[in-house]
Structures are given as structure tokens and as C-alpha cells.
């Protein structure tokens, strides 16, 4: 069975400080990992995926298979980063469904 | 491009009543998903369609939930009869094809069962 764990429900960070949102997963194969974000009054949307290895809005995430983690990082937090963040895992065979974590609400303190 | 549309946005019903939700995916998207998001939890997949065929409905409570996508475009999700624990946001998402990585989400329907 696949599982995604986001240990922090709430995270508050001062503007300009580094941000790290934790995500751990359990999966027996080679997963695809994603971060989705939901800003206030907006739809859930894809932020980034590990296979593209890009930086979106200053955020990066590296898949660490040894530690089964996919932590989201940003060196300098901005107020517009305040949102709900969900880590998600997708199996690479079968129906390829997404399994989401419980989410972390990030608040950037001005 | 227009996004995924859902209606209604909010619904309040009493337990044992029936309710239906509608979803119109992005034009050309073959794959459609229904998720249930209970307060404080992440979205949980209920059912996944590829065109008008069901790919995965393993987490759909089939004794009370049903979904269809008859013409491979719009979809409806029905609950009959509703229980208190069905209170949640129901999200519809679509992707261009089966196996495509990015899913585009609708605004959701917030259901409250009293």
C-alpha cells in the first residue's frame, strides 16, 4: 500500500526565512512525487513534480529514495507563499492514482 | 483555457437524503477523477474514469455512492442515502490522458449533511 505522511499540520515562518515542508512516503516501487498547493479561495493546483526537477516560485524538492522523503524547500519565504501544501505520490504502474498527504498549512509572518 | 467546472458549489442536506454533483472537465481531457476531501485530510480518490469507462473505483462506497460519465465528457456523482460522515468537499479533476502527470482540479462542492 502507498502512503504519504506530512508530519506538520501547521507551519509558521517569518518572511525572508527559509522554508521546509516535510513529506515522507512509503511505497514498494519507484514512485512519482508531487507537491500541490491551494492558495486562499483558489483551486488545488500542481506546484512541482520530482521528474521535472524544476524550481517553481522559488520552491524546489528533491526525491531522496534512501530516506523516502520529498521535502519542499525555499530559501527565502514570501508572504504570497502562505497556502495549504499537499504532497502526493503516484504509483508507476496499474491505475496510477494519486495518494495525497494530509497537508501542511504554511503561514508567512510579515 | 476554461478550467474544470463543478456545481453546485455548496449543498446542505439532511441525512438519508440524496444528492448529486456535476462535473465538466477541461475540453479534450480523457481522464476524470472524483475525490472526497474530509476536513483536515488530503483528497482521497473515489473513482477514476478513462473516457466513459471506470479505471478505479476501489475506494467508492458502492452501497451509497454511484458515478457515471455516459458520453465520456461530463460526469455526475450521486450519494443515496447520505450519512453524516459524507460531509466533505467533493473535488473533480481531469487530465489529458491516462498516465498524464498533471491533474487539473475544479473548485469543489462542499457538502454538509445534517
PDB file of C-alpha atoms in Angstrom:
ATOM      1  CA  UNK A   1       0.000   0.000   0.000  1.00  0.00           C
ATOM      2  CA  UNK A   2       1.194   3.518  -0.691  1.00  0.00           C
ATOM      3  CA  UNK A   3       1.164   6.197   1.968  1.00  0.00           C
ATOM      4  CA  UNK A   4       2.213   9.837   2.233  1.00  0.00           C
ATOM      5  CA  UNK A   5       2.976  11.455   5.571  1.00  0.00           C
ATOM      6  CA  UNK A   6       3.189  15.165   6.210  1.00  0.00           C
ATOM      7  CA  UNK A   7       4.090  15.452   9.883  1.00  0.00           C
ATOM      8  CA  UNK A   8       3.327  19.158  10.281  1.00  0.00           C
ATOM      9  CA  UNK A   9      -0.262  20.331  10.087  1.00  0.00           C
ATOM     10  CA  UNK A  10       0.746  23.939  10.655  1.00  0.00           C
ATOM     11  CA  UNK A  11       3.984  25.775   9.951  1.00  0.00           C
ATOM     12  CA  UNK A  12       4.691  29.448  10.559  1.00  0.00           C
ATOM     13  CA  UNK A  13       7.782  31.118   9.156  1.00  0.00           C
ATOM     14  CA  UNK A  14       8.948  34.724   9.112  1.00  0.00           C
ATOM     15  CA  UNK A  15       9.195  36.499   5.781  1.00  0.00           C
ATOM     16  CA  UNK A  16      12.683  36.099   4.377  1.00  0.00           C
ATOM     17  CA  UNK A  17      13.438  32.983   6.417  1.00  0.00           C
ATOM     18  CA  UNK A  18      13.976  29.549   4.850  1.00  0.00           C
ATOM     19  CA  UNK A  19      11.024  27.205   4.482  1.00  0.00           C
ATOM     20  CA  UNK A  20      10.995  23.416   4.587  1.00  0.00           C
ATOM     21  CA  UNK A  21       7.799  21.405   4.381  1.00  0.00           C
ATOM     22  CA  UNK A  22       8.352  17.760   5.155  1.00  0.00           C
ATOM     23  CA  UNK A  23       6.978  14.817   3.205  1.00  0.00           C
ATOM     24  CA  UNK A  24       7.742  11.143   3.712  1.00  0.00           C
ATOM     25  CA  UNK A  25       6.309   8.287   1.744  1.00  0.00           C
ATOM     26  CA  UNK A  26       6.036   4.537   1.765  1.00  0.00           C
ATOM     27  CA  UNK A  27       5.829   2.652  -1.491  1.00  0.00           C
ATOM     28  CA  UNK A  28       7.383  -0.562  -2.664  1.00  0.00           C
ATOM     29  CA  UNK A  29       8.201   0.522  -6.221  1.00  0.00           C
ATOM     30  CA  UNK A  30       9.586   3.671  -7.842  1.00  0.00           C
ATOM     31  CA  UNK A  31       7.049   6.413  -7.208  1.00  0.00           C
ATOM     32  CA  UNK A  32       6.430   9.747  -8.778  1.00  0.00           C
ATOM     33  CA  UNK A  33       6.166  12.534  -6.225  1.00  0.00           C
ATOM     34  CA  UNK A  34       4.339  15.828  -6.490  1.00  0.00           C
ATOM     35  CA  UNK A  35       3.622  18.936  -4.484  1.00  0.00           C
ATOM     36  CA  UNK A  36       0.201  20.529  -4.888  1.00  0.00           C
ATOM     37  CA  UNK A  37      -0.722  23.931  -3.448  1.00  0.00           C
ATOM     38  CA  UNK A  38      -4.014  25.590  -2.611  1.00  0.00           C
ATOM     39  CA  UNK A  39      -3.953  29.346  -2.094  1.00  0.00           C
ATOM     40  CA  UNK A  40      -6.815  31.017  -0.254  1.00  0.00           C
ATOM     41  CA  UNK A  41     -10.047  30.826  -2.298  1.00  0.00           C
ATOM     42  CA  UNK A  42      -8.269  29.153  -5.200  1.00  0.00           C
ATOM     43  CA  UNK A  43      -8.250  25.655  -6.623  1.00  0.00           C
ATOM     44  CA  UNK A  44      -5.822  22.951  -5.821  1.00  0.00           C
ATOM     45  CA  UNK A  45      -3.007  23.172  -8.363  1.00  0.00           C
ATOM     46  CA  UNK A  46       0.226  21.452  -9.172  1.00  0.00           C
ATOM     47  CA  UNK A  47       3.300  23.219  -7.816  1.00  0.00           C
ATOM     48  CA  UNK A  48       6.043  20.873  -8.918  1.00  0.00           C
ATOM     49  CA  UNK A  49       6.873  17.250  -9.674  1.00  0.00           C
ATOM     50  CA  UNK A  50      10.106  15.461  -8.986  1.00  0.00           C
ATOM     51  CA  UNK A  51      10.708  14.218 -12.520  1.00  0.00           C
ATOM     52  CA  UNK A  52      10.913  17.726 -13.945  1.00  0.00           C
ATOM     53  CA  UNK A  53      13.471  18.868 -11.377  1.00  0.00           C
ATOM     54  CA  UNK A  54      12.432  22.476 -11.876  1.00  0.00           C
ATOM     55  CA  UNK A  55      12.139  25.345  -9.458  1.00  0.00           C
ATOM     56  CA  UNK A  56       8.682  26.855  -9.309  1.00  0.00           C
ATOM     57  CA  UNK A  57       8.123  30.153  -7.464  1.00  0.00           C
ATOM     58  CA  UNK A  58      11.494  29.580  -5.830  1.00  0.00           C
ATOM     59  CA  UNK A  59      10.496  26.181  -4.433  1.00  0.00           C
ATOM     60  CA  UNK A  60      12.490  23.018  -5.006  1.00  0.00           C
ATOM     61  CA  UNK A  61      12.059  19.438  -3.869  1.00  0.00           C
ATOM     62  CA  UNK A  62      14.476  16.547  -4.168  1.00  0.00           C
ATOM     63  CA  UNK A  63      13.410  12.940  -4.068  1.00  0.00           C
ATOM     64  CA  UNK A  64      15.527  11.061  -1.539  1.00  0.00           C
ATOM     65  CA  UNK A  65      14.855   7.372  -2.082  1.00  0.00           C
ATOM     66  CA  UNK A  66      17.108   6.328   0.788  1.00  0.00           C
ATOM     67  CA  UNK A  67      15.126   8.371   3.285  1.00  0.00           C
ATOM     68  CA  UNK A  68      11.849   8.028   1.308  1.00  0.00           C
ATOM     69  CA  UNK A  69      11.377  11.766   1.513  1.00  0.00           C
ATOM     70  CA  UNK A  70      10.385  14.580  -0.805  1.00  0.00           C
ATOM     71  CA  UNK A  71      10.713  17.731   1.282  1.00  0.00           C
ATOM     72  CA  UNK A  72       9.717  21.083  -0.223  1.00  0.00           C
ATOM     73  CA  UNK A  73      12.176  23.921   0.286  1.00  0.00           C
ATOM     74  CA  UNK A  74      12.511  27.610  -0.384  1.00  0.00           C
ATOM     75  CA  UNK A  75      15.462  29.700   0.781  1.00  0.00           C
ATOM     76  CA  UNK A  76      13.566  32.950   1.416  1.00  0.00           C
ATOM     77  CA  UNK A  77       9.861  32.885   2.271  1.00  0.00           C
ATOM     78  CA  UNK A  78       7.493  35.449   0.793  1.00  0.00           C
ATOM     79  CA  UNK A  79       4.085  36.472   2.101  1.00  0.00           C
ATOM     80  CA  UNK A  80       2.384  35.105  -1.012  1.00  0.00           C
ATOM     81  CA  UNK A  81       3.663  31.644  -0.137  1.00  0.00           C
ATOM     82  CA  UNK A  82       1.024  31.362   2.586  1.00  0.00           C
ATOM     83  CA  UNK A  83      -1.156  28.456   1.482  1.00  0.00           C
ATOM     84  CA  UNK A  84      -2.055  24.825   2.041  1.00  0.00           C
ATOM     85  CA  UNK A  85       0.528  22.418   0.644  1.00  0.00           C
ATOM     86  CA  UNK A  86      -0.110  18.760  -0.183  1.00  0.00           C
ATOM     87  CA  UNK A  87       2.459  16.149  -1.027  1.00  0.00           C
ATOM     88  CA  UNK A  88       1.220  13.403  -3.350  1.00  0.00           C
ATOM     89  CA  UNK A  89       2.525  10.090  -4.617  1.00  0.00           C
ATOM     90  CA  UNK A  90       1.648   8.299  -7.786  1.00  0.00           C
ATOM     91  CA  UNK A  91       2.386   4.692  -8.495  1.00  0.00           C
ATOM     92  CA  UNK A  92       4.114   3.988 -11.776  1.00  0.00           C
ATOM     93  CA  UNK A  93       2.013   1.034 -12.797  1.00  0.00           C
ATOM     94  CA  UNK A  94      -1.590  -0.040 -12.735  1.00  0.00           C
ATOM     95  CA  UNK A  95      -4.133   2.739 -12.432  1.00  0.00           C
ATOM     96  CA  UNK A  96      -1.536   5.328 -11.472  1.00  0.00           C
ATOM     97  CA  UNK A  97      -3.753   7.015  -8.927  1.00  0.00           C
ATOM     98  CA  UNK A  98      -2.570   9.883  -6.726  1.00  0.00           C
ATOM     99  CA  UNK A  99      -2.344   9.412  -2.973  1.00  0.00           C
ATOM    100  CA  UNK A 100      -2.271  12.672  -1.034  1.00  0.00           C
ATOM    101  CA  UNK A 101      -0.870  13.518   2.366  1.00  0.00           C
ATOM    102  CA  UNK A 102      -2.933  15.376   4.939  1.00  0.00           C
ATOM    103  CA  UNK A 103      -1.408  18.718   4.050  1.00  0.00           C
ATOM    104  CA  UNK A 104       0.566  21.460   5.796  1.00  0.00           C
ATOM    105  CA  UNK A 105      -0.802  24.959   6.233  1.00  0.00           C
ATOM    106  CA  UNK A 106       2.073  27.374   5.758  1.00  0.00           C
ATOM    107  CA  UNK A 107       1.737  30.878   7.178  1.00  0.00           C
ATOM    108  CA  UNK A 108       4.335  33.500   6.400  1.00  0.00           C
ATOM    109  CA  UNK A 109       4.624  36.087   9.142  1.00  0.00           C
ATOM    110  CA  UNK A 110       5.343  39.603   7.792  1.00  0.00           C
TER     111      UNK A 110
ATOM    112  CA  UNK B   1      -8.453  27.545 -21.406  1.00  0.00           C
ATOM    113  CA  UNK B   2     -11.530  27.121 -19.264  1.00  0.00           C
ATOM    114  CA  UNK B   3     -10.969  25.114 -16.137  1.00  0.00           C
ATOM    115  CA  UNK B   4     -12.844  22.211 -14.615  1.00  0.00           C
ATOM    116  CA  UNK B   5     -16.380  23.253 -13.717  1.00  0.00           C
ATOM    117  CA  UNK B   6     -18.382  21.868 -10.823  1.00  0.00           C
ATOM    118  CA  UNK B   7     -21.861  22.509  -9.496  1.00  0.00           C
ATOM    119  CA  UNK B   8     -23.311  23.170  -7.093  1.00  0.00           C
ATOM    120  CA  UNK B   9     -20.610  24.870  -5.044  1.00  0.00           C
ATOM    121  CA  UNK B  10     -22.405  24.256  -1.767  1.00  0.00           C
ATOM    122  CA  UNK B  11     -25.086  21.815  -0.681  1.00  0.00           C
ATOM    123  CA  UNK B  12     -26.747  21.219   2.666  1.00  0.00           C
ATOM    124  CA  UNK B  13     -28.952  18.170   3.109  1.00  0.00           C
ATOM    125  CA  UNK B  14     -30.302  16.041   5.903  1.00  0.00           C
ATOM    126  CA  UNK B  15     -29.096  12.519   6.466  1.00  0.00           C
ATOM    127  CA  UNK B  16     -30.827   9.865   4.395  1.00  0.00           C
ATOM    128  CA  UNK B  17     -31.495  12.367   1.614  1.00  0.00           C
ATOM    129  CA  UNK B  18     -29.984  12.069  -1.850  1.00  0.00           C
ATOM    130  CA  UNK B  19     -27.611  14.466  -3.555  1.00  0.00           C
ATOM    131  CA  UNK B  20     -25.897  14.723  -6.917  1.00  0.00           C
ATOM    132  CA  UNK B  21     -22.842  16.630  -8.053  1.00  0.00           C
ATOM    133  CA  UNK B  22     -21.918  17.564 -11.590  1.00  0.00           C
ATOM    134  CA  UNK B  23     -18.513  17.987 -13.203  1.00  0.00           C
ATOM    135  CA  UNK B  24     -17.481  19.273 -16.614  1.00  0.00           C
ATOM    136  CA  UNK B  25     -13.792  18.578 -17.298  1.00  0.00           C
ATOM    137  CA  UNK B  26     -11.422  20.584 -19.434  1.00  0.00           C
ATOM    138  CA  UNK B  27     -12.228  20.102 -23.105  1.00  0.00           C
ATOM    139  CA  UNK B  28     -10.285  17.215 -24.575  1.00  0.00           C
ATOM    140  CA  UNK B  29      -9.351  15.659 -21.249  1.00  0.00           C
ATOM    141  CA  UNK B  30      -9.988  11.945 -21.396  1.00  0.00           C
ATOM    142  CA  UNK B  31      -9.418  11.138 -17.741  1.00  0.00           C
ATOM    143  CA  UNK B  32     -11.736  12.335 -14.982  1.00  0.00           C
ATOM    144  CA  UNK B  33     -11.395  11.868 -11.243  1.00  0.00           C
ATOM    145  CA  UNK B  34     -13.692  12.335  -8.254  1.00  0.00           C
ATOM    146  CA  UNK B  35     -12.068  12.933  -4.879  1.00  0.00           C
ATOM    147  CA  UNK B  36     -13.519  13.235  -1.390  1.00  0.00           C
ATOM    148  CA  UNK B  37     -11.755  15.622   0.961  1.00  0.00           C
ATOM    149  CA  UNK B  38     -12.855  15.427   4.573  1.00  0.00           C
ATOM    150  CA  UNK B  39     -11.913  18.372   6.779  1.00  0.00           C
ATOM    151  CA  UNK B  40      -8.308  18.103   7.914  1.00  0.00           C
ATOM    152  CA  UNK B  41      -7.419  15.399   5.413  1.00  0.00           C
ATOM    153  CA  UNK B  42      -5.990  15.262   1.927  1.00  0.00           C
ATOM    154  CA  UNK B  43      -8.108  14.408  -1.103  1.00  0.00           C
ATOM    155  CA  UNK B  44      -8.986  10.719  -1.418  1.00  0.00           C
ATOM    156  CA  UNK B  45      -9.726   9.239  -4.822  1.00  0.00           C
ATOM    157  CA  UNK B  46     -13.241   7.838  -5.105  1.00  0.00           C
ATOM    158  CA  UNK B  47     -13.401   6.949  -8.781  1.00  0.00           C
ATOM    159  CA  UNK B  48     -11.377   7.430 -11.945  1.00  0.00           C
ATOM    160  CA  UNK B  49     -12.767   7.359 -15.490  1.00  0.00           C
ATOM    161  CA  UNK B  50     -10.901   6.964 -18.746  1.00  0.00           C
ATOM    162  CA  UNK B  51     -13.360   8.320 -21.312  1.00  0.00           C
ATOM    163  CA  UNK B  52     -16.599   6.647 -20.205  1.00  0.00           C
ATOM    164  CA  UNK B  53     -15.002   3.577 -18.633  1.00  0.00           C
ATOM    165  CA  UNK B  54     -14.156   3.118 -14.962  1.00  0.00           C
ATOM    166  CA  UNK B  55     -10.434   2.629 -14.289  1.00  0.00           C
ATOM    167  CA  UNK B  56     -10.541   2.531 -10.490  1.00  0.00           C
ATOM    168  CA  UNK B  57     -13.459   2.652  -8.075  1.00  0.00           C
ATOM    169  CA  UNK B  58     -11.875   0.641  -5.283  1.00  0.00           C
ATOM    170  CA  UNK B  59     -12.467   3.352  -2.677  1.00  0.00           C
ATOM    171  CA  UNK B  60     -16.013   4.224  -3.724  1.00  0.00           C
ATOM    172  CA  UNK B  61     -18.608   3.135  -1.124  1.00  0.00           C
ATOM    173  CA  UNK B  62     -20.765   1.431  -3.690  1.00  0.00           C
ATOM    174  CA  UNK B  63     -23.666   0.794  -1.356  1.00  0.00           C
ATOM    175  CA  UNK B  64     -24.463   4.516  -1.407  1.00  0.00           C
ATOM    176  CA  UNK B  65     -22.223   6.238  -3.943  1.00  0.00           C
ATOM    177  CA  UNK B  66     -22.509   5.998  -7.705  1.00  0.00           C
ATOM    178  CA  UNK B  67     -20.901   7.854 -10.574  1.00  0.00           C
ATOM    179  CA  UNK B  68     -21.261   7.917 -14.305  1.00  0.00           C
ATOM    180  CA  UNK B  69     -19.698   9.510 -17.328  1.00  0.00           C
ATOM    181  CA  UNK B  70     -22.004   8.320 -20.056  1.00  0.00           C
ATOM    182  CA  UNK B  71     -20.670  10.242 -23.041  1.00  0.00           C
ATOM    183  CA  UNK B  72     -17.092  10.448 -21.877  1.00  0.00           C
ATOM    184  CA  UNK B  73     -17.334  14.151 -21.069  1.00  0.00           C
ATOM    185  CA  UNK B  74     -19.466  15.359 -18.135  1.00  0.00           C
ATOM    186  CA  UNK B  75     -19.791  13.280 -15.011  1.00  0.00           C
ATOM    187  CA  UNK B  76     -22.185  13.050 -12.095  1.00  0.00           C
ATOM    188  CA  UNK B  77     -21.511  11.687  -8.614  1.00  0.00           C
ATOM    189  CA  UNK B  78     -24.509  10.670  -6.531  1.00  0.00           C
ATOM    190  CA  UNK B  79     -24.936   9.804  -2.876  1.00  0.00           C
ATOM    191  CA  UNK B  80     -28.063   7.957  -1.854  1.00  0.00           C
ATOM    192  CA  UNK B  81     -28.764   7.948   1.034  1.00  0.00           C
ATOM    193  CA  UNK B  82     -26.343  10.395   2.616  1.00  0.00           C
ATOM    194  CA  UNK B  83     -24.777   9.867   6.035  1.00  0.00           C
ATOM    195  CA  UNK B  84     -23.316  12.402   8.430  1.00  0.00           C
ATOM    196  CA  UNK B  85     -19.797  11.177   7.636  1.00  0.00           C
ATOM    197  CA  UNK B  86     -20.268  12.101   3.966  1.00  0.00           C
ATOM    198  CA  UNK B  87     -19.822  15.765   4.888  1.00  0.00           C
ATOM    199  CA  UNK B  88     -16.805  16.804   2.849  1.00  0.00           C
ATOM    200  CA  UNK B  89     -15.617  18.710  -0.182  1.00  0.00           C
ATOM    201  CA  UNK B  90     -16.035  16.716  -3.375  1.00  0.00           C
ATOM    202  CA  UNK B  91     -13.396  17.563  -5.930  1.00  0.00           C
ATOM    203  CA  UNK B  92     -13.462  16.766  -9.605  1.00  0.00           C
ATOM    204  CA  UNK B  93     -10.231  16.730 -11.602  1.00  0.00           C
ATOM    205  CA  UNK B  94      -9.272  15.939 -15.147  1.00  0.00           C
ATOM    206  CA  UNK B  95      -6.116  15.161 -17.076  1.00  0.00           C
ATOM    207  CA  UNK B  96      -5.357  14.999 -20.763  1.00  0.00           C
ATOM    208  CA  UNK B  97      -4.810  11.279 -20.841  1.00  0.00           C
ATOM    209  CA  UNK B  98      -4.366   8.237 -18.712  1.00  0.00           C
ATOM    210  CA  UNK B  99      -0.869   8.347 -17.317  1.00  0.00           C
ATOM    211  CA  UNK B 100      -0.535  12.094 -17.774  1.00  0.00           C
ATOM    212  CA  UNK B 101       1.038  13.556 -14.678  1.00  0.00           C
ATOM    213  CA  UNK B 102      -0.857  16.751 -14.131  1.00  0.00           C
ATOM    214  CA  UNK B 103      -4.392  16.760 -12.867  1.00  0.00           C
ATOM    215  CA  UNK B 104      -6.418  19.972 -13.045  1.00  0.00           C
ATOM    216  CA  UNK B 105      -8.881  20.445 -10.230  1.00  0.00           C
ATOM    217  CA  UNK B 106     -12.280  22.064 -10.071  1.00  0.00           C
ATOM    218  CA  UNK B 107     -13.383  24.390  -7.262  1.00  0.00           C
ATOM    219  CA  UNK B 108     -15.149  21.588  -5.409  1.00  0.00           C
ATOM    220  CA  UNK B 109     -18.595  21.111  -3.932  1.00  0.00           C
ATOM    221  CA  UNK B 110     -18.868  21.490  -0.175  1.00  0.00           C
ATOM    222  CA  UNK B 111     -21.466  19.056   1.169  1.00  0.00           C
ATOM    223  CA  UNK B 112     -22.872  19.357   4.661  1.00  0.00           C
ATOM    224  CA  UNK B 113     -25.056  16.522   5.929  1.00  0.00           C
ATOM    225  CA  UNK B 114     -27.150  17.409   8.983  1.00  0.00           C
TER     226      UNK B 114
END
